[in-house]
Amino acid sequence: MSNPNKVSATTRLVSMYHPTHHPFKNSAVGTLGPITMKTPKRDGWGMGDLSADGRARLAKLTAVEPANRPLPPTPLYSGLLNFVFPLINIVTRLKISGMEHIPRTGPLIVAANHLSHVDPVLAIFSSRRKLFYLAKNEHFSKPGWRQLMLATGQVETDRQKGGDDAIARAADVLAAGMPLGIFPEGTRSRNASPPYLSRGKTGIARIAAAFPDTPVVFCGINGARDILAPGEPFLPKTWKRTELKFASPITWNEWASHDDGANLDDDTVAEIEGMSDKKRREELGKLYRQFTNQSIATIAALGAP
């Protein structure tokens, strides 16, 4: 019997981008360019020749085991959202667009570029959701930081266990029906000058594929580095202008069957099922890389520098 924690379900609207040529010309990202998907209709648009059975079989191939560790309690999170975060409107020059695309309830993945330590704060405030972010365990050992990290929904991951622990902890968040914040680049950009956006890691794709009906909302953040650049003392320049743009959601299932996505059908899924373990990992890896590349292209098109 399949593990119910391996699959979540909520279908949303679509907007994503397809690899062609990219005006930013970021060699680290590759040659990427936008093709916006059409808004799906209620009569089952977006699933193409990939049937419900095909989607279920694909979900078994891409499932991941959650870590089954409890999420941190968040007693201060509501207070921060309702009373403290609104002060950001007063002390910053923040422009937000696309908030209407963010589902107000249920599991969700918010994926943004990462330039600064203030990025999670900006994403949480702008989305108005209690996003759970994955954070390396070193942050939890700093004096005074552990309580703040736990109170604001930061989920501790063990880097010594590799990326699988982070994927499993992300599965814990989504299986609990909570919203997950993620940076597809995996870490803050180390580039000293633009373009800052780097080649994404496939964790975003693996998580989306494991929860194939959970909406993924991409976000472009521009200006966070001006507020607090890497290596600077923690003295945010809150007067600097910052902009966040959110795209319409897409799910893995919508992407997998769309002409501008993986364009899978039942026959292709059957072929993947019949492959050797090694070959199957390679084919799924190609899908994960394509989804990740298009994720980065989408974030770039949303204004990420």
Coordinates of N, CA and C in Angstrom, one line a residue, residues 22-119:
H22 N 17.2 33.4 -23.5 CA 16.9 34.2 -22.3 C 17.6 35.5 -22.3
P23 N 16.8 36.6 -22.2 CA 17.3 37.9 -22.3 C 18.4 38.3 -21.3
F24 N 18.4 37.6 -20.1 CA 19.4 37.9 -19.1 C 20.7 37.4 -19.4
K25 N 20.8 36.3 -20.3 CA 22.0 35.7 -20.8 C 22.9 35.3 -19.6
N26 N 22.4 34.7 -18.7 CA 23.1 34.2 -17.5 C 23.7 32.8 -17.8
S27 N 25.0 32.8 -18.0 CA 25.6 31.5 -18.4 C 25.5 30.4 -17.3
A28 N 25.3 30.9 -16.0 CA 25.2 29.9 -15.0 C 23.8 29.2 -15.0
V29 N 22.8 29.9 -15.6 CA 21.5 29.4 -15.7 C 21.3 28.5 -16.9
G30 N 22.0 29.0 -18.0 CA 21.8 28.3 -19.3 C 21.0 29.2 -20.2
T31 N 20.6 28.7 -21.3 CA 19.8 29.6 -22.2 C 18.3 29.3 -22.0
L32 N 17.7 30.2 -21.3 CA 16.3 30.1 -20.9 C 15.5 31.2 -21.3
G33 N 14.2 31.0 -21.6 CA 13.4 32.1 -22.1 C 11.9 31.8 -21.8
P34 N 11.1 32.8 -21.7 CA 9.7 32.6 -21.3 C 8.7 32.1 -22.3
I35 N 7.9 31.1 -22.0 CA 6.7 30.8 -22.7 C 5.7 30.6 -21.6
T36 N 4.7 31.5 -21.6 CA 3.7 31.5 -20.5 C 2.6 30.5 -20.9
M37 N 2.3 29.6 -19.9 CA 1.2 28.6 -20.2 C -0.1 29.3 -20.1
K38 N -1.1 28.8 -20.7 CA -2.5 29.3 -20.6 C -3.1 28.9 -19.3
T39 N -4.1 29.7 -18.9 CA -4.9 29.3 -17.7 C -5.7 28.1 -17.9
P40 N -5.7 27.1 -17.1 CA -6.4 25.9 -17.3 C -7.9 26.1 -17.1
K41 N -8.7 25.3 -17.8 CA -10.2 25.4 -17.6 C -10.6 24.4 -16.6
R42 N -11.8 24.4 -16.2 CA -12.3 23.5 -15.1 C -12.6 22.1 -15.6
D43 N -12.5 21.9 -17.0 CA -12.9 20.6 -17.5 C -11.7 19.7 -17.6
G44 N -10.7 19.9 -16.9 CA -9.6 19.0 -16.8 C -8.4 19.4 -17.7
W45 N -8.4 20.7 -18.1 CA -7.3 21.2 -19.0 C -6.0 20.9 -18.3
G46 N -4.9 20.8 -19.1 CA -3.6 20.7 -18.6 C -3.1 19.3 -18.4
M47 N -4.0 18.3 -18.5 CA -3.5 16.9 -18.2 C -3.2 16.2 -19.5
G48 N -3.5 16.7 -20.7 CA -3.2 16.2 -22.0 C -3.5 14.7 -22.1
D49 N -2.6 13.9 -22.5 CA -2.8 12.4 -22.6 C -2.3 11.7 -21.4
L50 N -2.0 12.4 -20.3 CA -1.6 11.7 -19.1 C -2.9 11.6 -18.2
S51 N -3.4 10.3 -18.2 CA -4.6 10.1 -17.5 C -4.4 10.1 -16.0
A52 N -5.6 10.0 -15.2 CA -5.5 10.0 -13.8 C -4.6 8.8 -13.3
D53 N -4.8 7.6 -14.0 CA -4.0 6.4 -13.7 C -2.5 6.7 -14.0
G54 N -2.2 7.4 -15.1 CA -0.9 7.7 -15.4 C -0.2 8.6 -14.4
R55 N -1.0 9.6 -14.0 CA -0.5 10.5 -12.9 C -0.2 9.7 -11.6
A56 N -1.1 8.8 -11.3 CA -0.9 8.0 -10.1 C 0.3 7.2 -10.2
R57 N 0.6 6.6 -11.3 CA 1.7 5.7 -11.5 C 3.0 6.6 -11.5
L58 N 3.0 7.7 -12.1 CA 4.1 8.6 -12.1 C 4.4 9.1 -10.6
A59 N 3.4 9.3 -9.8 CA 3.6 9.7 -8.4 C 4.3 8.7 -7.6
K60 N 4.0 7.4 -7.9 CA 4.7 6.3 -7.2 C 6.2 6.3 -7.6
L61 N 6.5 6.7 -8.8 CA 7.9 6.7 -9.2 C 8.7 7.9 -8.6
T62 N 8.0 9.0 -8.3 CA 8.6 10.2 -7.8 C 8.4 10.4 -6.3
A63 N 7.8 9.5 -5.6 CA 7.5 9.6 -4.2 C 8.8 9.6 -3.3
V64 N 8.7 10.3 -2.2 CA 9.8 10.4 -1.3 C 9.3 10.1 0.1
E65 N 10.1 9.5 0.9 CA 9.8 9.2 2.3 C 10.0 10.4 3.2
P66 N 8.9 10.8 3.9 CA 9.2 11.9 4.8 C 10.0 11.5 6.0
A67 N 10.6 12.4 6.7 CA 11.5 12.1 7.8 C 10.7 11.7 9.0
N68 N 9.4 12.1 9.0 CA 8.4 11.8 10.1 C 8.9 12.3 11.4
R69 N 9.6 13.5 11.4 CA 9.9 14.2 12.6 C 9.0 15.4 12.7
P70 N 8.6 15.7 14.0 CA 7.6 16.7 14.2 C 8.1 18.1 13.7
L71 N 7.2 18.9 13.3 CA 7.5 20.3 12.9 C 7.6 21.1 14.2
P72 N 8.5 22.2 14.2 CA 8.6 23.0 15.4 C 7.3 23.7 15.8
P73 N 7.0 23.8 17.1 CA 5.8 24.7 17.4 C 6.1 26.1 17.1
T74 N 5.1 26.9 16.7 CA 5.3 28.2 16.3 C 4.5 29.2 17.1
P75 N 4.7 29.3 18.4 CA 3.8 30.2 19.2 C 3.9 31.6 18.9
L76 N 5.0 32.1 18.3 CA 5.1 33.5 18.0 C 4.8 33.9 16.6
Y77 N 4.6 32.9 15.8 CA 4.5 33.2 14.3 C 3.3 34.0 14.0
S78 N 2.1 33.7 14.6 CA 0.9 34.5 14.3 C 1.1 36.0 14.8
G79 N 1.7 36.1 16.0 CA 2.0 37.5 16.5 C 2.9 38.3 15.5
L80 N 3.9 37.6 15.0 CA 4.8 38.3 14.1 C 4.1 38.7 12.8
L81 N 3.2 37.8 12.3 CA 2.5 38.1 11.1 C 1.5 39.3 11.3
N82 N 0.8 39.2 12.4 CA -0.2 40.2 12.7 C 0.2 41.5 13.2
F83 N 1.3 41.5 14.0 CA 1.7 42.8 14.7 C 3.1 43.3 14.3
V84 N 4.0 42.4 14.1 CA 5.4 42.8 13.9 C 5.7 43.0 12.4
F85 N 5.3 42.1 11.6 CA 5.6 42.2 10.1 C 4.9 43.4 9.5
P86 N 3.7 43.8 9.9 CA 3.1 45.0 9.3 C 4.0 46.3 9.5
L87 N 4.9 46.3 10.4 CA 5.9 47.4 10.6 C 6.8 47.5 9.4
I88 N 7.0 46.3 8.7 CA 7.8 46.3 7.5 C 7.3 47.3 6.5
N89 N 6.0 47.5 6.4 CA 5.4 48.4 5.5 C 5.8 49.9 5.8
I90 N 6.0 50.1 7.1 CA 6.4 51.5 7.5 C 7.9 51.8 7.3
V91 N 8.7 50.8 7.6 CA 10.2 51.0 7.6 C 10.8 50.6 6.3
T92 N 10.1 50.1 5.4 CA 10.7 49.7 4.1 C 10.0 50.3 2.9
R93 N 10.7 50.3 1.8 CA 10.1 50.7 0.5 C 9.8 49.5 -0.3
L94 N 8.8 48.7 0.0 CA 8.5 47.4 -0.5 C 7.4 47.5 -1.5
K95 N 7.5 46.9 -2.7 CA 6.5 46.8 -3.7 C 6.2 45.4 -3.9
I96 N 4.9 45.0 -3.8 CA 4.5 43.6 -3.9 C 3.5 43.5 -5.0
S97 N 3.6 42.5 -5.9 CA 2.6 42.3 -6.9 C 2.4 40.8 -7.1
G98 N 1.1 40.4 -7.4 CA 0.8 39.0 -7.6 C 0.3 38.3 -6.3
M99 N 0.0 39.0 -5.2 CA -0.4 38.4 -4.0 C -1.7 37.5 -4.2
E100 N -2.5 38.0 -5.2 CA -3.7 37.3 -5.4 C -3.5 35.8 -5.9
H101 N -2.3 35.5 -6.4 CA -2.0 34.2 -6.9 C -1.7 33.2 -5.7
I102 N -1.6 33.6 -4.5 CA -1.1 32.8 -3.4 C -2.4 32.2 -2.7
P103 N -2.5 30.8 -2.8 CA -3.6 30.2 -2.1 C -3.6 30.5 -0.6
R104 N -4.7 30.8 0.0 CA -4.8 31.3 1.4 C -4.7 30.1 2.4
T105 N -5.0 28.9 1.9 CA -5.0 27.8 2.8 C -4.4 26.6 2.1
G106 N -4.0 25.6 2.9 CA -3.5 24.3 2.3 C -2.1 24.3 2.1
P107 N -1.5 23.2 1.7 CA -0.1 23.1 1.4 C 0.3 23.9 0.2
L108 N 1.5 24.4 0.1 CA 1.9 25.3 -0.9 C 3.4 25.3 -0.9
I109 N 4.0 25.5 -2.1 CA 5.5 25.7 -2.2 C 5.7 27.1 -2.8
V110 N 6.4 28.0 -2.0 CA 6.8 29.3 -2.5 C 8.3 29.2 -2.9
A111 N 8.7 29.4 -4.1 CA 10.1 29.3 -4.6 C 10.6 30.6 -5.1
A112 N 11.7 31.1 -4.5 CA 12.2 32.4 -4.8 C 13.7 32.4 -5.0
N113 N 14.3 33.4 -5.6 CA 15.7 33.6 -5.6 C 16.2 34.0 -4.3
H114 N 17.5 33.8 -4.0 CA 18.1 34.0 -2.7 C 19.3 34.9 -2.8
L115 N 19.2 36.1 -2.3 CA 20.3 37.1 -2.3 C 20.8 37.5 -0.9
S116 N 19.9 37.4 0.1 CA 20.2 38.0 1.4 C 19.5 37.2 2.5
H117 N 20.0 37.4 3.7 CA 19.3 36.8 4.9 C 17.9 37.4 5.1
V118 N 17.6 38.5 4.5 CA 16.2 39.0 4.7 C 15.2 38.4 3.7
D119 N 15.6 37.6 2.8 CA 14.7 37.0 1.8 C 13.5 36.2 2.5

